[in-house]
mmCIF file of C-alpha atoms in Angstrom:
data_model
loop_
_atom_site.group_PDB
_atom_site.id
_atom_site.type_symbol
_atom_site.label_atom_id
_atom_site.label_comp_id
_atom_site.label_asym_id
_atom_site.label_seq_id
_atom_site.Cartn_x
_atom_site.Cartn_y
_atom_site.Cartn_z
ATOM 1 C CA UNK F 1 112.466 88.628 278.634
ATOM 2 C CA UNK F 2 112.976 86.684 281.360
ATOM 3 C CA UNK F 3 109.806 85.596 283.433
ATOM 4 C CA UNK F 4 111.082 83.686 286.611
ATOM 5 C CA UNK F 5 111.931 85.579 289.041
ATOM 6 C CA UNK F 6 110.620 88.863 287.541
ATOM 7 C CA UNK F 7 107.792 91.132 289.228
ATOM 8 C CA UNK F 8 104.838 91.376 286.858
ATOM 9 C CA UNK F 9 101.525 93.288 287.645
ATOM 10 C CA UNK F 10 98.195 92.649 285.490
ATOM 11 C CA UNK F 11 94.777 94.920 285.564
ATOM 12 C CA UNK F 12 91.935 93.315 285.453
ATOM 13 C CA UNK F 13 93.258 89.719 286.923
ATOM 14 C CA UNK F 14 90.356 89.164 288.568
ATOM 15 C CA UNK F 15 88.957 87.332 286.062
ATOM 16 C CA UNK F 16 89.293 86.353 282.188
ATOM 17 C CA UNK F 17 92.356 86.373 280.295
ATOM 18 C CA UNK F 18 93.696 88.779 283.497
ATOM 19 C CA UNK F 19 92.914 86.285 285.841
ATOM 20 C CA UNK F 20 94.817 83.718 282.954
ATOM 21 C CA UNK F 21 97.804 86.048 282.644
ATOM 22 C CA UNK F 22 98.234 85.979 286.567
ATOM 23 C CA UNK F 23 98.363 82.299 286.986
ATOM 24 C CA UNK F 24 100.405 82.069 283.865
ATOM 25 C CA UNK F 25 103.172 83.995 285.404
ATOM 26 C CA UNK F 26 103.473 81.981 288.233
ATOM 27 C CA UNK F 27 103.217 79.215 286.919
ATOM 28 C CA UNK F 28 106.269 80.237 284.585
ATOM 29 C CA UNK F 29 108.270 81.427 288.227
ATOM 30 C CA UNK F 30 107.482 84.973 288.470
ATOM 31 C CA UNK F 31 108.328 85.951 291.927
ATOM 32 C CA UNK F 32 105.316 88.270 292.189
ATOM 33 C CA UNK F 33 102.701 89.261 291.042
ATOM 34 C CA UNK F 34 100.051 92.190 291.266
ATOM 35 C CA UNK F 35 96.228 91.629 290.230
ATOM 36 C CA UNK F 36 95.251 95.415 290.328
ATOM 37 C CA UNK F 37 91.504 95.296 289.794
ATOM 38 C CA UNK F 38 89.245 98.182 291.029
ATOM 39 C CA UNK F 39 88.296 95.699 294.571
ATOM 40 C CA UNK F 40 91.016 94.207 295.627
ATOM 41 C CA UNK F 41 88.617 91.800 297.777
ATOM 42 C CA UNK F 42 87.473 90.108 294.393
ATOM 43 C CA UNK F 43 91.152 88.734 294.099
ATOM 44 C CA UNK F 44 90.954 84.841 295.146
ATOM 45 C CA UNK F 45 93.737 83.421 294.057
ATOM 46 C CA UNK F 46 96.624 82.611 296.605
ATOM 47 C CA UNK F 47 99.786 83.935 295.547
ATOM 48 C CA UNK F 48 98.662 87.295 294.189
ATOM 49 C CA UNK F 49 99.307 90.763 295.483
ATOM 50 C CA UNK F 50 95.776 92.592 295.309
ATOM 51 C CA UNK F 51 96.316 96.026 294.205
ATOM 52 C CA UNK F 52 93.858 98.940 294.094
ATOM 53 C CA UNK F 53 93.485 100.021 290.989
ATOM 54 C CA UNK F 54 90.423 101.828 288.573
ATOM 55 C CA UNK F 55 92.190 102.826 284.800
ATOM 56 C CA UNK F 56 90.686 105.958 284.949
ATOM 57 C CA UNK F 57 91.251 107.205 287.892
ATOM 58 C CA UNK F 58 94.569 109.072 287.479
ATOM 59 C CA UNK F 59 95.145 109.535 290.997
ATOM 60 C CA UNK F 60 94.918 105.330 291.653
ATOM 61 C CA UNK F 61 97.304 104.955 288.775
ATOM 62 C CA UNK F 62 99.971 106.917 290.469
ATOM 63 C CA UNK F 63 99.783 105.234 293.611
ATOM 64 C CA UNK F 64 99.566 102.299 292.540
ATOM 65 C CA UNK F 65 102.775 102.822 290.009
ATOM 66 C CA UNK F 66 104.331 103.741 293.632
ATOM 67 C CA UNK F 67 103.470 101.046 295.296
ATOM 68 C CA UNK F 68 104.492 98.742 292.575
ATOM 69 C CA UNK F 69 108.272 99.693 292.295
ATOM 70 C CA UNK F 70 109.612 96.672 292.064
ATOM 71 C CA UNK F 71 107.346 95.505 288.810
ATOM 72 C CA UNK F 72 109.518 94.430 285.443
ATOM 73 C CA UNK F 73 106.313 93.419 283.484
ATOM 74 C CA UNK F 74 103.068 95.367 283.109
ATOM 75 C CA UNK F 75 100.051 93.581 281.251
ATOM 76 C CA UNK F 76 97.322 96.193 280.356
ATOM 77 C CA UNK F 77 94.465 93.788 280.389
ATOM 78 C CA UNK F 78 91.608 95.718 281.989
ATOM 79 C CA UNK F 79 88.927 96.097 279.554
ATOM 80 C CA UNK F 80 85.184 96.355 278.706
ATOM 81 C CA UNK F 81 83.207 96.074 275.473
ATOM 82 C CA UNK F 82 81.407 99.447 275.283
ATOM 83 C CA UNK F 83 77.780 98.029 274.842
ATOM 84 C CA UNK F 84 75.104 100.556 273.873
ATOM 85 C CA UNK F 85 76.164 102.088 271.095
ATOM 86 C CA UNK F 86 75.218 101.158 268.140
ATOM 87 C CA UNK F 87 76.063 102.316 264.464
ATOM 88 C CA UNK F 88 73.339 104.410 263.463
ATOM 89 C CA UNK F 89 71.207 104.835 266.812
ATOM 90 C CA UNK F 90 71.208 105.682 270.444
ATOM 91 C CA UNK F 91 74.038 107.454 272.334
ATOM 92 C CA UNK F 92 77.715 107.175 272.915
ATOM 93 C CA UNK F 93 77.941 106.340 276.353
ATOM 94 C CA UNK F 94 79.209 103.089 275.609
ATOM 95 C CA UNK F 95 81.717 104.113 273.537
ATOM 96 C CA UNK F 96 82.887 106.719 275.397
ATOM 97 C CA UNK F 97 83.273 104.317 278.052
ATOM 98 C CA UNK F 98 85.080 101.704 275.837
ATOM 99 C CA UNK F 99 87.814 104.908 274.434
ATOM 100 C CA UNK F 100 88.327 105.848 278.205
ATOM 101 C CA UNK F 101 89.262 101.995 279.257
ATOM 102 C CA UNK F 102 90.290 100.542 276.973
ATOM 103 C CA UNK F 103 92.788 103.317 275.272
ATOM 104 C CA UNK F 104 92.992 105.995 277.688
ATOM 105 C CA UNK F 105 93.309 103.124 280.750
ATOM 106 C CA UNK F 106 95.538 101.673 279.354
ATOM 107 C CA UNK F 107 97.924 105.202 278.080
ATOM 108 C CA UNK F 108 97.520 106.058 281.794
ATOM 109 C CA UNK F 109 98.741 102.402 282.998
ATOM 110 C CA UNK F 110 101.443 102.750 280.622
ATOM 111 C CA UNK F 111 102.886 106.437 280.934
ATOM 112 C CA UNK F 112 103.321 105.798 284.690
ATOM 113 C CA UNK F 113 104.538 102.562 284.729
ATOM 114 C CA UNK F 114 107.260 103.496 281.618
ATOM 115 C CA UNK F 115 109.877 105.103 284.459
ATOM 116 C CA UNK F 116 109.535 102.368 286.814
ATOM 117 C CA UNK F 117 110.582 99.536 283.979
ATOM 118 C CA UNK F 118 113.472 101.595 282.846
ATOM 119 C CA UNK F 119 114.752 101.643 286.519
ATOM 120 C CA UNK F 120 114.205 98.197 286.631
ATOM 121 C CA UNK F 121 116.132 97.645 283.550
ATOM 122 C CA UNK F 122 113.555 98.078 280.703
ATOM 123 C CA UNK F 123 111.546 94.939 281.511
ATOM 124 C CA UNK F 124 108.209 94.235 279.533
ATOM 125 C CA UNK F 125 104.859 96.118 278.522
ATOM 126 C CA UNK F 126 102.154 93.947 277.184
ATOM 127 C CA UNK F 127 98.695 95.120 275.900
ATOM 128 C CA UNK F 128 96.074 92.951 275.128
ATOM 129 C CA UNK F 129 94.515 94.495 271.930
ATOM 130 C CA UNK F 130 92.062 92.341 269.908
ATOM 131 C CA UNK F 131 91.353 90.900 266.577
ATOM 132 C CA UNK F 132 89.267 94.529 265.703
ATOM 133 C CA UNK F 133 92.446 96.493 266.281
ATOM 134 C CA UNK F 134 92.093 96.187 262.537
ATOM 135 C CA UNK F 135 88.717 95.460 261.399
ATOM 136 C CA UNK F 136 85.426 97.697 262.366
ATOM 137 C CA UNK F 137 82.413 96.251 263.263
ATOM 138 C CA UNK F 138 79.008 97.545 262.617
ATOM 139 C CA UNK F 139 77.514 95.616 265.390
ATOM 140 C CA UNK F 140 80.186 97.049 268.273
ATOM 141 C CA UNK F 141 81.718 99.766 266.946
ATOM 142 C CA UNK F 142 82.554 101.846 270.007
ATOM 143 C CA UNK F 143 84.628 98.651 271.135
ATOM 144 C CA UNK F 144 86.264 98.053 267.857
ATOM 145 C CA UNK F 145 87.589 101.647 267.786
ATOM 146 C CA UNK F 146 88.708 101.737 271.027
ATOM 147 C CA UNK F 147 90.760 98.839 270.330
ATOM 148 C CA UNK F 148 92.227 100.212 266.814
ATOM 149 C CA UNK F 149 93.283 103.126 268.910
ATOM 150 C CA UNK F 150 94.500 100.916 271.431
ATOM 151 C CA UNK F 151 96.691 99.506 268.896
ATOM 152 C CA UNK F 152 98.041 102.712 267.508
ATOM 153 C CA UNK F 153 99.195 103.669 270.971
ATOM 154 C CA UNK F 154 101.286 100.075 271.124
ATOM 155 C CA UNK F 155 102.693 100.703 268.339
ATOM 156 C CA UNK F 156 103.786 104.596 269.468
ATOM 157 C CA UNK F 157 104.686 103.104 272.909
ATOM 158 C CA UNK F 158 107.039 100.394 271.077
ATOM 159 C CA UNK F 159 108.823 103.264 269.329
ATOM 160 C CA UNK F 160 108.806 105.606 272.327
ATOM 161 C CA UNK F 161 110.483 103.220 275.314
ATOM 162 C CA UNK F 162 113.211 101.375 272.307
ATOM 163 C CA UNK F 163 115.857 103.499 273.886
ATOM 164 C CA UNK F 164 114.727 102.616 277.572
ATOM 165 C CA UNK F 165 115.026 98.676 276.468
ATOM 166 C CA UNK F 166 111.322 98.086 277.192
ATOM 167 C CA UNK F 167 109.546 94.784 275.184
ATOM 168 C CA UNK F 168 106.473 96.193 274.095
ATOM 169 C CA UNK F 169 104.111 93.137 273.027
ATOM 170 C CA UNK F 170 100.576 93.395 271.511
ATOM 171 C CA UNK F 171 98.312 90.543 271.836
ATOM 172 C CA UNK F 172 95.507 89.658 269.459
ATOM 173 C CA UNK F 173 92.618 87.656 269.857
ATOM 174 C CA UNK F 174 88.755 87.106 267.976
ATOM 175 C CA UNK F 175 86.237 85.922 270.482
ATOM 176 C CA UNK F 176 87.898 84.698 273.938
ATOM 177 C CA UNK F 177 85.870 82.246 275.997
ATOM 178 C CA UNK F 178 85.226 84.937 279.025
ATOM 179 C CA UNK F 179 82.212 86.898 280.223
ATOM 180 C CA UNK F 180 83.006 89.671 277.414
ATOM 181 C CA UNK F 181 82.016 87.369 274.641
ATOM 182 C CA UNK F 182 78.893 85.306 276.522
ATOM 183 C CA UNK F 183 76.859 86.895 274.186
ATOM 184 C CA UNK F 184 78.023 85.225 271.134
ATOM 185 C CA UNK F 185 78.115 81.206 270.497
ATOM 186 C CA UNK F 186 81.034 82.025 267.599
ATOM 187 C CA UNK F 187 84.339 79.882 268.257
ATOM 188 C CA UNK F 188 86.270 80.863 270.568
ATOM 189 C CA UNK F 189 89.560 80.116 271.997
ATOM 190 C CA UNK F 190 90.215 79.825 275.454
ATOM 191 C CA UNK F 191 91.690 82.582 277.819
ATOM 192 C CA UNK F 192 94.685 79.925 279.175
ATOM 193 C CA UNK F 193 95.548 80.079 275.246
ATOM 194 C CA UNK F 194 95.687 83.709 275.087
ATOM 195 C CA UNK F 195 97.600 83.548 278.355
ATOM 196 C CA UNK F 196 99.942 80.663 277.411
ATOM 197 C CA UNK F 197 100.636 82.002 274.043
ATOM 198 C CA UNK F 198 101.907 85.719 275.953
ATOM 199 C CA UNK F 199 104.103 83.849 277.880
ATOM 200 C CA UNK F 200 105.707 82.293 274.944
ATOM 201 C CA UNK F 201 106.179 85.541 273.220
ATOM 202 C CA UNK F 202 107.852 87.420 276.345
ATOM 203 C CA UNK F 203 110.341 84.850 276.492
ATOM 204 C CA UNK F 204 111.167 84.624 273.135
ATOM 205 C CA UNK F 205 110.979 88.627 272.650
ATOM 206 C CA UNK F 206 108.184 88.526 270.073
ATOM 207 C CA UNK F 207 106.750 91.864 269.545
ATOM 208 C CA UNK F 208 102.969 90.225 268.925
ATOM 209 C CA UNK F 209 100.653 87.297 269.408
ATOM 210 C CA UNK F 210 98.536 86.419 266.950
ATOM 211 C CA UNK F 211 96.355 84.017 269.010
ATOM 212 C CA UNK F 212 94.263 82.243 266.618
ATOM 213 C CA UNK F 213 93.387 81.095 263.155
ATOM 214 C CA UNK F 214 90.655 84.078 262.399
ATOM 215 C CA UNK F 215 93.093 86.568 263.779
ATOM 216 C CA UNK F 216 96.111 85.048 261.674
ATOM 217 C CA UNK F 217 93.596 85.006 258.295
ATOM 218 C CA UNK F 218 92.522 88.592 259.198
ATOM 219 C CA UNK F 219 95.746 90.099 259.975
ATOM 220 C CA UNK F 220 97.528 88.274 256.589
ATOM 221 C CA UNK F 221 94.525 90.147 254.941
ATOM 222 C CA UNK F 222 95.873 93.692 255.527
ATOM 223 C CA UNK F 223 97.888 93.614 252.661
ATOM 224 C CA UNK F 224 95.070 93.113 250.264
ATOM 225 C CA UNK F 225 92.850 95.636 248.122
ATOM 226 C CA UNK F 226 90.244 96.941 250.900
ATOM 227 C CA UNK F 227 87.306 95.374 248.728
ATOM 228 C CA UNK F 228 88.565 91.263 249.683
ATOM 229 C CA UNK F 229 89.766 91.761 253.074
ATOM 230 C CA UNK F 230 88.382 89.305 255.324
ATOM 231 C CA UNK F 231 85.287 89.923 257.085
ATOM 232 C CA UNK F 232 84.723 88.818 260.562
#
């Protein structure tokens, strides 16, 4: 895939690893780029294309997959960690919340954006997925599944737009050094990493980033007897 001169657009650039993945692309020669947040006023970085744009609100989606025509990359990056629900107590708000984002979101982002790559000549669909795509946690459950269905759709969406000649790259990561994880003083990797390491992968065609040593050890672990694989 071919980054300069492309047109990329990334939800939730705002901030984080969005904010990351937007700089990232122009610093790698992308000739535009759209941060679609849900205020486009919160966009401060020059060179960025504020777009209007709430996951779940179908009827933004579609405009905004009009008004983006030109795009050859999309980066599903918009995402929020479903806090509130716990295990074994309290209500499902939270993870509600954290299915309709994180998977829905990004299925909506995705199915309208998927004719406007293939007119564009098949271009590149990256979702940034997480470390838990794989292993559930007790302590944020609602986010963990959301993300393990998250990665189910990549995988269906890799299948589904072959024929179209769309890239379709997922992107794991453990704890990122954003707001998301402030609550946690575990290692963590920063979100130019996660942003650098994307742009590596695009170019090169890799179908997935496996952006650091706990997600590596964890992923490698798949393959082993459910009773020794590593717990995060």
């Amino acid at each position: 895939m071919e980054i300069k001169g492309s047109v990329a657009l990334v939800t939730g650039a705002n901030r984080g690893i969005g904010r990351e993945f937007a700089r990232a692309l122009l610093d790698r020669g992308a000739a535009k780029v759209y941060a679609a947040v849900r205020d486009p006023a919160s966009v401060a970085d020059p060179g960025l294309v504020p777009l209007r744009l709430d996951v779940t609100d179908h009827e933004q989606v579609a405009a905004a997959a009009a008004a983006a025509g030109d795009v050859s990359i999309v980066i599903n990056n918009a995402g929020i960690g479903g806090s509130g629900s716990t295990l074994l107590e309290g209500g499902f708000d939270g993870a509600r919340q954290a299915m309709e984002v994180n998977y829905f979101g990004t299925w909506a982002v995705s199915r309208a954006f998927a004719p406007v790559l293939a007119r564009n000549g098949g271009g590149a669909l990256v979702n940034m997925l997480s470390l838990v795509s794989w292993v559930g946690r007790p302590d944020f459950p609602g986010y963990a599944a959301s993300k393990a269905a998250q990665w189910s759709l990549t995988n269906a969406l890799r299948q589904g737009l072959h024929a179209q000649g769309t890239l379709v790259v997922g992107v794991h990561a453990g704890f990122v050094d954003t707001d998301l994880s402030s609550w946690t003083d575990a290692p963590k990797i920063s979100a130019a990493t996660v942003a650098e390491l994307t742009m590596d992968a695009l170019e090169n065609d890799r179908l997935e980033v496996l952006a650091d040593a706990e997600t590596r050890k964890v992923k490698a672990g798949l393959s082993l007897p459910p009773n020794v694989v590593p717990a995060i």
